[in-house]
């Protein structure tokens, strides 16, 4: 097992520390604001802090430890952040949404790796495979697109839940009535490509329903724009995938 220094006390760091300890690793957890307590040596130093704090934390943590292996956990942050700070470095990116209140099973979380050299990459593989069954190598440029895809799949989807909750609240309905629908939609894409799982008026271009729903949002211009753009995007993908013709008056 490895001696690991984990820098950060946020949502990812909290869940990652739990998984590393369960895997039998020796973990020293350090708050990013108390780097004076940082050990001089470890098998791996994992920096799990907010993206806007990474550069500052890397420069402070690596000072005097230039031969140690440092990694960050940022999905959209490049490997090159470590250049001129340490000779061994990498990226250890678990792609998942985290909260301190919910425990996650790390064994199902894909972990994406990148490293400055073969020896460091081998070390990161050993570490990742001790907590996850899904480990991949991915360079910084491609990882940016992975992170972008995750924003669409997670952050934007959750925002749509929030918009749905607001609409329901206007009529005194609880968001819980949406949960069976949300669960079934998420379950379907385990078996179907998202294009094949897509349903609703925009796919088949149900003009009457689309225009009625559009006008139900009169007075809520931003929400109306979101509805229109998403409906157009859904139908455009259906058109490309299945050869469906888009009427010129879509959302007129």
Backbone as a ProteinNet text record, in pm:
[ID]
protein_1_A
[PRIMARY]
XXXXXXXXXXXXXXXXXXXXXXXXXXXXXXXXXXXXXXXXXXXXXXXXXXXXXXXXXXXXXXXXXXXXXXXXXXXXXXXXXXXXXXXXXXXXXXXXXXXXXXXXXXXXXXXXXXXXXXXXXXXXXXXXXXXXXXXXXXXXXXXXXXXXXXXXXXXXXXXXXXXXXXXXXXXXXXXXXXXXXXXXXXXXXXXXXXXXXXXXXXXXXXXXXXXXXXXXXXXXXXXXXXXXXXXXXXXXXXXXXXXXXXXXXXXX
[TERTIARY]
83.3	0	87.3	27.2	103.8	85.8	191.1	182.7	138.9	25	-36.3	-61.2	-25.5	-62.7	-173	-287.1	-402.7	-421.6	-407.4	-419.1	-557.1	-638	-773.8	-872	-980.3	-1084.8	-1223.6	-1229.9	-1357.9	-1432.1	-1531.6	-1617.8	-1541.9	-1460.3	-1382.2	-1281.7	-1208.8	-1106.8	-1167.6	-1284.4	-1350.6	-1383.9	-1441.3	-1477.8	-1355.4	-1255.6	-1134.7	-1057.9	-1049.8	-981.7	-1048.4	-1180.8	-1253	-1220.8	-1217.9	-1190.4	-1046.8	-953.7	-811.9	-788.6	-851.3	-837.7	-898.9	-1015.2	-1080.8	-994.6	-915.4	-827.3	-698.7	-680.7	-566.5	-447.9	-461.9	-351.5	-336.2	-215.1	-185.7	-201.4	-304	-337.4	-319.3	-243.2	-232.8	-311.7	-416.9	-502.7	-462.3	-439.9	-392.9	-486	-526.1	-603.9	-513.4	-565.6	-482.8	-437.1	-500.1	-461.3	-357.7	-319.8	-222.5	-106.8	-48.3	57.8	187.5	194.9	316.3	328.3	216.5	217.8	245.6	278.1	295.6	420.2	406.7	525.4	622.7	747.6	848.9	845.1	799.4	802.1	672.3	638.1	524	535.4	463.3	462	391.6	281.6	206.5	149.1	161.6	93.3	-23.9	-147.6	-266.8	-325.3	-331.7	-386.3	-529.5	-624.7	-767.1	-830.5	-805.2	-858	-930.3	-995.8	-1065.3	-966.3	-1015	-928.2	-855.7	-924.6	-862.3	-756.7	-746	-644.1	-525.5	-537.9	-437.8	-296.8	-283.5	-149.8	-78.8	-148.8	-88	-50.8	-140.9	-114.3	2.2	7.9	117.1	251.2	260.1	388.5	434.2	340.2	375.9	406.7	326.5	343.9	470.1	502.2	616.8	750.7	750.5	874.4	951.3	1073	1153.7	1123.6	1027.1	988.9	990.7	1084.8	1086.2	1099.5	1145.8	1160.6	1042.4	942.4	825.1	721.7	634.5	529	405.5	369.8	251.9	149.3	21.8	-86.1	-198	-274.5	-396.6	-516.2	-635.9	-758.2	-852.6	-801.7	-887.8	-920.6	-1049	-1090.6	-1051.8	-1055.4	-1027.3	-892.5	-814.7	-686.4	-572.2	-477.3	-371.8	-264.2	-196.1	-80	31	39.4	150.3	152.2	49.2	51.3	171.5	222.8	334.2	470.5	474.6	601.6	677.1	804.5	895	874.3	783.7	761.7	813	802.7	848	882.1	967.5	1013	920.9	837.5	745	604.6	513.5	380.3	278.5	151	46.5	-90.9	-190.8	-331.6	-403.4	-487.9	-566.8	-709.5	-788.5	-920.9	-1032.5	-1098.3	-1217.3	-1338.3	-1402.1	-1513.1	-1645	-1684.1	-1807.6	-1845.5	-1972.6	-2015.1	-2015.9	-1961.8	-1942.9	-2013.5	-2054.4	-2102.1	-2053	-2035.4	-1986.1	-2091.2	-2219	-2327.4	-2352.1	-2316.3	-2344.5	-2215.5	-2217.5	-2104.1	-2118.5	-2010.4	-2013.7	-1927.5	-1961	-1882.7	-1777.5	-1654.3	-1547.5	-1516.2	-1554	-1519	-1584.9	-1696.7	-1767	-1730.9	-1648.6	-1615	-1495.9	-1507.9	-1392.7	-1288	-1162.2	-1051.5	-961.9	-931.3	-851.8	-714.6	-611.2	-473.5	-389.7	-292.8	-189.5	-67.2	51.3	171.5	288.3	386.7	505.6	600.9	593.2	688	625.7	686.9	631.4	625.3	727.2	729.7	616.1	593.9	485.9	350.3	335.5	210	181.8	283.6	267.3	221.2	278.4	238.4	91.7	50.6	-88	-185.2	-143.7	-227.1	-248.2	-141.1	-150.3	-248	-237.3	-324.6	-469.7	-492.6	-629.7	-696.5	-622.2	-680.2	-709.5	-653.8	-683.6	-820	-876	-1005.4	-1111.7	-1073.7	-1170.1	-1146	-1256.5	-1248.1	-1234.4	-1245.9	-1242.7	-1133.3	-1021	-904.9	-861.4	-843.8	-808.6	-693.4	-615.4	-515.7	-573.7	-557.3	-614.6	-529.8	-492.4	-409.2	-492.4	-423.7	-490.9	-591.3	-555.8	-646	-776.3	-765.1	-885.6	-965.5	-896.4	-966.2	-1053.9	-1015.4	-1098.9	-1235.6	-1235.3	-1361.8	-1441.2	-1370.5	-1438.1	-1509.7	-1440.5	-1499.8	-1617.5	-1605.1	-1715.7	-1837.7	-1814.5	-1924.9	-1989.7	-1908.1	-1961	-2047.3	-2011.3	-2091.7	-2230.7	-2236.7	-2366.5	-2445.4	-2378.2	-2447.6	-2491	-2415	-2443	-2494.7	-2410.9	-2446.9	-2569	-2571.4	-2685.2	-2812.6	-2798.1	-2915.8	-2972.7	-2884.9	-2932.1	-2997.7	-2945	-3007.7	-3149.5	-3167.7	-3302.1	-3394.6	-3340.8	-3421.4	-3465.1	-3372.5	-3403.7	-3511.3	-3504.7	-3607.5	-3742.5	-3739.9	-3863.4	-3921.9	-3835.5	-3882	-3951	-3896.1	-3958.5	-4096.9	-4108.7	-4238.8	-4341.4	-4298.7	-4388.2	-4429.5	-4333.8	-4362.4	-4465.4	-4465.1	-4564.6	-4706.5	-4720.8	-4852.9	-4870.1	-4780.8	-4792.7	-4764.1	-4686.1	-4654.1	-4512.1	-4490.1	-4355.4	-4268	-4139.8	-4046.7	-4042.2	-4080.3	-4074.3	-4157.9	-4259.2	-4339.8	-4257.2	-4142.4	-4055.4	-3958.7	-3938.7	-3831.5	-3845.7	-3965.5	-3975.8	-3939	-3977.3	-3944.8	-3794.7	-3733.2	-3588.6	-3512.2	-3555.2	-3486.6	-3497	-3614.5	-3631.6	-3550.5	-3547.6	-3468.7	-3320.5	-3271	-3130.2	-3102.5	-3198.2	-3178.2	-3172.7	-3251.6	-3258.6	-3124.3	-3046.5	-2921.7	-2811.4	-2842.3	-2751.7	-2763.9	-2876.8	-2903.5	-2916.5	-2954.8	-2976.6	-2883.3	-2846.4	-2776.3	-2871.5	-2821.8	-2911.7	-3001.5	-2952.6	-3036.9	-3157.7	-3136.5	-3246.6	-3340.3	-3289.6	-3372.6	-3454.9	-3421.8	-3488.6	-3636	-3723	-3866.9	-3911.7	-4039.7	-4093.8	-4134.6	-4201.7	-4258.5	-4155.1	-4035.3	-3936.9	-3881.7	-3869.4	-3815.8	-3905.2	-4032.6	-4126.9	-4185.1	-4144	-4196.6	-4348.7	-4394.1	-4536.9	-4561.2	-4594.4	-4602.1	-4699.8	-4813.8	-4914.7	-4863.2	-4803.4	-4753.9	-4639.2	-4547.3	-4431.3	-4474.7	-4561.9	-4603.7	-4686.1	-4769.1	-4846.1	-4753.7	-4655.4	-4563.3	-4477.3	-4437.5	-4362.4	-4440.9	-4568.4	-4649	-4690.9	-4685.6	-4707.9	-4601.2	-4487.2	-4375.5	-4373.2	-4480.1	-4487.9	-4460.8	-4378	-4341.1	-4216.2	-4168.9	-4044.5	-3947.8	-3896	-3822.8	-3702	-3624.2	-3504.3	-3540.9	-3643	-3687.2	-3744.3	-3811.8	-3864.7	-3750.8	-3643.2	-3527.6	-3461.3	-3452.2	-3394.7	-3479.6	-3610.6	-3701.9	-3684.6	-3678	-3666.3	-3534.1	-3424.9	-3292.9	-3280	-3327.2	-3319.3	-3407.9	-3526.9	-3616	-3555.2	-3495.1	-3429.4	-3312.8	-3235.2	-3120	-3163.6	-3268.5	-3321.2	-3366.1	-3440	-3491.9	-3379.6	-3280.4	-3168.7	-3091.7	-3068.1	-3000	-3085.1	-3216.6	-3306.4	-3305.6	-3298.9	-3295.8	-3168.1	-3055.1	-2926.9	-2918.1	-2977.3	-2964.7	-3064.8	-3185.8	-3292.9	-3346	-3287.5	-3332.4	-3466.8	-3503.8	-3630.6	-3615.4	-3712.7	-3707.1	-3763.7	-3687.1	-3731.2	-3817.6	-3942.6	-4027	-3965.2	-3984	-3925.3	-3981.7	-4102.2	-4166.6	-4149.1	-4040.5	-4015	-4011.8	-4095.2	-4105.3	-4141	-4217	-4257.3	-4357.1
-119.7	0	125.5	237.7	359.5	459.7	540.4	654	774.6	831.6	935.4	1059.5	1174.4	1301.9	1361.2	1388.8	1442.9	1587.8	1678.5	1821.1	1869	1910.5	1955.4	1891.6	1963	1912.7	1932.6	1944.3	1965.6	1835.6	1840.7	1725.4	1608.9	1636.9	1529.9	1473	1560.1	1514.5	1427.2	1465.6	1388.9	1248	1236.7	1105.3	1023.9	1090	1019.9	966.2	1045.1	998.7	872.5	871.4	754.6	630.4	647.2	533.8	484.8	576.4	538.5	463.7	510.4	442.4	303.2	291	160.6	62.9	116.1	31.6	-3.9	50.4	14.7	107.9	220.2	314.7	396.6	444.1	532.7	676.1	745.7	878.1	984.6	1088	1207.6	1316.4	1365.4	1467	1605.4	1696.6	1830.8	1933.5	2031.9	2141.7	2228.1	2274.1	2352.3	2484.9	2527.2	2653.1	2632.4	2507.2	2479.9	2397.5	2444	2367.2	2361	2440.2	2432.2	2296.7	2222.9	2090	1979.2	2014.5	1917	1831.5	1697.2	1611.2	1635.9	1601.2	1621.1	1511.9	1392	1280.2	1200.4	1140.5	1048.3	978.6	868.7	803.6	891.4	955.5	1044.5	1159.6	1280.4	1397.7	1427.9	1417.4	1442.8	1578.2	1668.4	1802.3	1806.1	1809.4	1808.1	1936.7	2044.8	2176	2236.8	2350	2418.4	2459.2	2461.1	2491.6	2624.3	2725.5	2857.4	2865.7	2761.9	2759	2670.1	2595.1	2493.5	2550	2653.6	2707.5	2750	2819.7	2866.7	2750.3	2651.7	2536.9	2453.4	2434	2356.6	2421.9	2551.6	2620.4	2613.6	2624.5	2619.8	2477	2380.9	2243	2179.3	2210.5	2145.7	2206.4	2323	2389.5	2306.7	2270	2186.1	2038.2	2003.2	1863	1830.6	1888.9	1884.4	1744.3	1647.6	1511.1	1421.4	1475.2	1396.9	1394	1293	1279.5	1357.3	1459.6	1541	1520	1512.1	1503.2	1597.1	1642.9	1716.2	1637.2	1677.5	1603.1	1681.8	1787.2	1873.7	1816	1808	1751.5	1835.6	1968.2	2056	2126.3	2092.2	2158.5	2076.1	2140.5	2066.8	2010.3	1910.6	1852.6	1955.5	2047.3	2143.8	2240	2239.6	2325.7	2296.8	2174.5	2135.3	2172.8	2215.9	2248.8	2352.9	2328.1	2416.1	2408.9	2321	2307.8	2175.3	2069.9	1938.1	1853.8	1753.9	1672.8	1554.1	1517.2	1404.5	1453.4	1433.1	1488.5	1417.9	1440.4	1373.4	1428.6	1363.9	1397	1269.7	1283	1172.8	1224.8	1202.5	1264.5	1162.2	1153.6	1069.1	1146	1092.7	1165.3	1128.7	1213.5	1192.3	1324.1	1340.8	1453.9	1410.6	1494.3	1455.7	1552.3	1499.8	1582.7	1518.2	1600.6	1547.3	1461.4	1486.8	1418.2	1277.2	1252.9	1124.6	1046.1	920.1	831.6	769.1	765.9	706.3	580.4	490.1	368.6	397.3	416	453.3	342.9	219.9	110.2	126.6	200	221.1	352.6	433.6	565.2	554.8	600.6	597.8	699.8	656.5	744.8	761.6	886.7	918.1	968.8	910.4	934.3	996.9	1075.7	1128.9	1153	1136.3	1153.5	1201	1253.6	1310	1203.3	1081.8	976.4	840.2	736.4	601.1	551.4	581.7	535.7	597.9	727	795	743.2	717.8	664.9	527.1	445.2	312.3	321.9	416.7	438.2	480.5	568.2	615.6	505	418.2	303.5	214.9	188.5	105.3	167.2	297.8	367.6	364.9	401	406.8	270.2	167.4	32.9	-25.7	34.9	-12.4	35.9	138	190.8	187.3	162.7	167.4	53.8	4.3	-98	-36.9	95.7	163.2	268.6	235	325	345.8	472.5	506.9	606.3	602.9	706.7	806.2	935.8	1039.1	1165.1	1222.7	1342.4	1466.5	1576	1697.5	1752.1	1751.4	1805.8	1726	1593.6	1510.7	1515.4	1531.9	1537.7	1662.4	1771.1	1890.9	1860.5	1778.4	1743.1	1645.2	1556.8	1467.9	1549	1648.9	1733.4	1813.2	1860.7	1931.8	1841.7	1717.2	1621	1597	1592.8	1573.1	1691.1	1812.1	1930.1	1916.7	1871.5	1850.5	1740.2	1627.8	1511.1	1531.2	1609.5	1623.4	1761.9	1864	1998.1	2054.3	2039.3	2092.8	2012.2	1880	1798.1	1837.9	1858.3	1896.6	2034.4	2123.5	2255.9	2242.1	2149.4	2124.6	2072.7	1992.7	1949.5	2071.4	2166.2	2286	2369.1	2379.9	2452.7	2382.5	2248.5	2172	2193.7	2197	2218.4	2354.1	2457	2589.6	2589.2	2521.8	2514.1	2442.7	2334.6	2259.8	2342.1	2414.9	2496.2	2603.8	2654.1	2754.9	2700.5	2567.8	2504.2	2422.2	2441.9	2374.7	2226.2	2181.2	2039	2010.9	1897.3	1864.7	1808.9	1835.1	1783.8	1631.8	1570.6	1424.1	1352.6	1421.7	1355.3	1328.6	1396.7	1378.3	1260.5	1213.6	1117.1	985.1	924.1	801.1	822.8	937.3	969.9	989.4	1060.9	1083.8	952.9	868.1	740.3	651	646.4	562.4	616.1	747.4	807.9	775.2	785.6	754.3	605.7	522.1	376.6	334.8	399.7	360.1	372.8	475.2	496.2	398.9	311.8	200.2	93.5	94.3	-8.4	48.3	175.3	237.4	356.1	383.9	507.8	622.9	734.9	846	891.2	883.8	920.3	828	699.7	602.9	611.9	664.2	676.6	805	898.9	1029.4	1016.8	1078.1	1084.2	1228.9	1253.7	1387.2	1453.5	1567.3	1632	1679.9	1718.8	1773.5	1667.2	1543.1	1436.5	1414.9	1400.8	1370.1	1495.7	1611.5	1742	1746.9	1748.6	1765.8	1916.6	1979.5	2125.6	2183.9	2119.3	2172.6	2176	2065.2	2057.5	2156.1	2159.7	2248.3	2393.9	2439.2	2579.1	2611.1	2515.6	2538.3	2550.3	2461.9	2467.1	2592.8	2631.4	2755.7	2873.6	2881.7	2995	2984.9	2863.8	2852.2	2928.3	2952.9	3021.4	3170.1	3221.3	3366.1	3443.8	3546.4	3623.9	3572.2	3455.7	3398.7	3379.7	3491.5	3493.7	3399.6	3402.3	3318.4	3170.6	3132.4	2992.9	2954	3046.8	3023.1	2997.6	3075	3057.9	2922.7	2880.7	2749.6	2639.6	2651	2552.1	2544.7	2659.9	2664.3	2603.5	2642.3	2593.8	2442.9	2393.2	2249.8	2172.3	2224.6	2156.9	2152.1	2262	2266.1	2168.1	2162.2	2072.2	1926.1	1892.2	1754.9	1714.7	1802.9	1766.6	1760.5	1847.8	1846.7	1714.5	1665.1	1535.9	1422.1	1428.5	1325.6	1328.6	1448.4	1464.1	1403.1	1430	1376.9	1226	1175.9	1032.3	947.9	1000.3	920	975.9	1086.2	1143.6	1212.4	1258.6	1329.5	1470.8	1517.9	1651	1753.9	1861	1966.3	2067.4	2086.6	2187.6	2326.4	2414.3	2546.9	2630.5	2597.3	2677.5	2618.3	2541.9	2483.8	2594.4	2581.4	2677.8	2817.3	2826.3	2958.6	3022.9
0	0	0	-38.5	-59.7	54.3	73	164.5	82.4	116.8	35.3	118.8	63.9	123.3	37	98.1	27.8	71.1	-24.8	4.1	-40	56.9	28	123.9	152.4	242.3	182.6	50.7	-16.1	-40.6	-131.4	-156.2	-218.1	-318.6	-380.2	-281.2	-212.2	-117.3	-8.2	42	148	101	-18.9	-71.6	-112.2	-169.8	-211.8	-91.3	13.6	135.3	189.1	190.4	240.1	156.5	24.8	-63.7	-48.1	-35	-19.5	111.6	217.2	347.1	341.9	277.5	265.3	185.3	91.9	11.4	85.7	206.1	288.1	278.6	208.5	196.5	324.5	346.9	459.9	410.7	460.4	408.3	515.9	480.1	563.2	492.4	556.9	496.5	545.6	450.4	482.3	421.7	501.5	447.1	360.2	246.6	154.4	213.6	322.6	386.8	496.7	523.2	630.4	575.4	465.9	400.1	479.7	586	669	737.1	747.7	810.1	708.9	585.5	478.9	501.2	497.3	508.2	393.4	413.8	310.2	203.8	241.1	147.5	154.6	40.9	30.7	-103.9	-120.3	-251	-353.3	-309.6	-397.7	-315.9	-368.9	-315.1	-407.9	-357.1	-438.3	-400.2	-495.8	-471.6	-523.3	-431.1	-465.6	-415.2	-488	-450.7	-570.4	-550.4	-659	-768	-890.7	-1003.8	-988.2	-935.9	-926.9	-817.2	-735.3	-630.4	-666.7	-775.4	-808.4	-825.7	-906	-935.6	-808.4	-721	-596.1	-505.2	-491.1	-403.9	-458.2	-589.6	-649.4	-620.5	-641.1	-621.3	-476.3	-383	-241.1	-195.3	-239.6	-193	-249.8	-374	-439.2	-398.9	-341.2	-303.8	-200.5	-235.3	-147.6	-159.7	-245.7	-266.9	-416.4	-487.4	-633.8	-691.5	-611.9	-661.4	-630.4	-558.7	-519.5	-632.9	-630.1	-729.6	-684.6	-762.2	-735.2	-845.6	-807.6	-906.5	-864.4	-964.3	-932.9	-984.4	-941.5	-972.9	-1063.9	-1128.8	-1208.9	-1345.6	-1376.7	-1504.5	-1623.6	-1609.1	-1722.2	-1710.8	-1609.5	-1586.8	-1646.9	-1715.7	-1787.2	-1696.3	-1749.7	-1681.9	-1665.5	-1759.5	-1764	-1646.1	-1560.6	-1442.6	-1352.5	-1361.4	-1274.4	-1331.4	-1457.8	-1521.5	-1438.4	-1418.6	-1342.1	-1191.2	-1145.9	-1001.9	-947.1	-1025.4	-980.8	-1102.6	-1083.4	-1197.5	-1224.6	-1128.4	-1144.2	-1111.4	-1204.3	-1183.5	-1271.8	-1239.5	-1315.3	-1285.1	-1345.3	-1322.8	-1280	-1178.6	-1124.2	-1114.3	-1220.9	-1232	-1219.4	-1102	-1088.5	-1142.5	-1245.8	-1307.7	-1239.4	-1145.8	-1070.5	-1004.5	-973.1	-892.9	-746.4	-660.2	-520	-425.7	-311.5	-201	-72	29.4	156.5	225.4	194.5	264	209.8	85.2	21.9	0.9	43.3	20.1	-118.4	-192.8	-326.2	-327.9	-418.6	-438.2	-544.5	-501.8	-594.4	-694.4	-665	-754.8	-891.7	-898.6	-1025.2	-1093	-1030	-1083.9	-1178.9	-1303.8	-1394.1	-1350.4	-1351.2	-1314.2	-1436.3	-1470	-1588.2	-1546.6	-1607.4	-1565.5	-1675.8	-1632.9	-1721.1	-1634.6	-1689.9	-1608.7	-1693.5	-1624.3	-1689.8	-1740.4	-1684.9	-1721.4	-1692.3	-1747.6	-1738.4	-1594.5	-1514.8	-1376.3	-1294.3	-1313.3	-1241.1	-1286.5	-1417.6	-1469	-1411	-1398.7	-1340	-1194.9	-1120.6	-981.8	-973.4	-1063.8	-1062.7	-1101.8	-1194.6	-1228.4	-1105.4	-1032.8	-913	-813.1	-796.4	-702.2	-748.6	-875.6	-927.5	-926.4	-965.1	-972.4	-835.3	-730.6	-594.9	-545.7	-613.3	-570	-679.4	-805.5	-915	-1013.4	-1072.8	-1176.6	-1315.4	-1325.9	-1455.5	-1457	-1515.6	-1517.5	-1662.3	-1700.1	-1837.5	-1839.3	-1946.9	-1972.2	-2071.4	-2042.1	-2128.6	-2117.5	-2233.7	-2229	-2195.6	-2169.8	-2122	-2222.1	-2351.5	-2453	-2460.6	-2461.3	-2468.9	-2339.8	-2227.3	-2098	-2088.7	-2156.5	-2158.9	-2220.5	-2327.3	-2391.7	-2306.5	-2235.2	-2140.9	-2034.4	-1981.1	-1877.7	-1933.2	-2056.4	-2119.8	-2134.6	-2177.2	-2188.7	-2052.3	-1947.5	-1812.3	-1768.4	-1810	-1778.7	-1839.7	-1966	-2029.7	-1958.3	-1930.7	-1875.4	-1730.7	-1656.3	-1512.6	-1476.9	-1495.8	-1449.5	-1521.6	-1654.1	-1728.6	-1701.4	-1689.3	-1655.2	-1519.1	-1422.2	-1289.1	-1292.8	-1376.8	-1390.7	-1446.3	-1539.8	-1592.1	-1482.3	-1389.4	-1275	-1192.5	-1174.1	-1095.4	-1164.1	-1296.9	-1370.7	-1358.5	-1368.2	-1351.4	-1212.5	-1112.2	-974.5	-961.1	-1026.4	-1020.3	-1084.6	-1199.7	-1266.1	-1178.3	-1114	-1026.7	-904.5	-849.2	-730.6	-760.5	-884.3	-922.4	-911.6	-921.8	-914.7	-786.9	-691.5	-563.2	-566.1	-663.8	-675.4	-627	-560.7	-512.5	-624.2	-616.1	-717.6	-716.6	-606.9	-594.4	-700.5	-757.7	-860.8	-987.2	-1000	-1116.2	-1099.4	-976.9	-951	-1027	-1034.9	-1114.2	-1261.1	-1315.4	-1453.7	-1472	-1379	-1384.8	-1373.2	-1279.3	-1258.5	-1381.4	-1443.6	-1561.7	-1680.1	-1695.2	-1802.8	-1786.5	-1663.2	-1638	-1657	-1618	-1631.9	-1778.3	-1862.7	-2002.8	-2073.9	-2040	-2112.9	-2070.8	-1973	-1945.1	-2053.2	-2122.7	-2224.3	-2365.4	-2376.7	-2506.4	-2525.6	-2651.2	-2680.4	-2648.1	-2595.1	-2561.3	-2676.6	-2799.9	-2913.8	-2925.8	-2898.3	-2907.2	-2786.8	-2676.4	-2555.6	-2553.9	-2643.6	-2642.5	-2682	-2603.1	-2633.8	-2623	-2644.2	-2625.4	-2755.2	-2745.8	-2864.2	-2965.1	-2921	-3014.6	-3108.7	-3062.4	-3147.2	-3268.3	-3244.2	-3352.2	-3415.7	-3367.4	-3405.9	-3397	-3274.2	-3245.6	-3232.6	-3344.1	-3351	-3250.9	-3235.7	-3143.7	-3000.5	-2956.9	-2818.8	-2798.3	-2893.5	-2880.9	-2867.4	-2953.9	-2950.1	-2825.9	-2780.8	-2658.8	-2537.3	-2529.2	-2415.2	-2420.3	-2541.8	-2558.4	-2500.9	-2531	-2486.8	-2340.2	-2283.3	-2138.3	-2059.9	-2125.6	-2060.6	-2093.5	-2149.2	-2175.6	-2047.1	-2058.1	-1940.5	-1871.6	-1911.6	-1858.3	-1976.2	-2025.5	-2151.4	-2150.8	-2042	-2038.8	-2043.3	-1967.6	-1966.4	-2102.9	-2166.8	-2300.3	-2399.6	-2386.1	-2474.1	-2451.9	-2325.7	-2294.7	-2358	-2342.7	-2401.1	-2552.7	-2616.4	-2762.4	-2809.1	-2744.8	-2786.9	-2767.2	-2653	-2627.8	-2725.4	-2752.1	-2846.2	-2985.9	-3027.5	-3157.6	-3163.6	-3055.5	-3051.6	-3054.7	-2978.4	-2977.1	-3117.2	-3183	-3314.9	-3418.6	-3405.6	-3499.4	-3492.5	-3370.5	-3355.6	-3410.7	-3386.4	-3439.4	-3591.2	-3646.5	-3791.5	-3849.6	-3784.3	-3831.7	-3815.8	-3706.7	-3677.5	-3754.4	-3772.8	-3832.8	-3963.4	-4010.1	-4135.7	-4127.7	-4007.1	-3989.6	-4045.3	-4119.1	-4177.1	-4079.4	-4056.5	-3965.9	-4039.9	-3999.5	-4063.6	-4047.8	-4144.7	-4142.2	-4028.4	-3984.8	-3881.2	-3741.5	-3722.8	-3590.7	-3485.3	-3384.9	-3274.3	-3323.6	-3429.9	-3479.5	-3385.3
[MASK]
++++++++++++++++++++++++++++++++++++++++++++++++++++++++++++++++++++++++++++++++++++++++++++++++++++++++++++++++++++++++++++++++++++++++++++++++++++++++++++++++++++++++++++++++++++++++++++++++++++++++++++++++++++++++++++++++++++++++++++++++++++++++++++

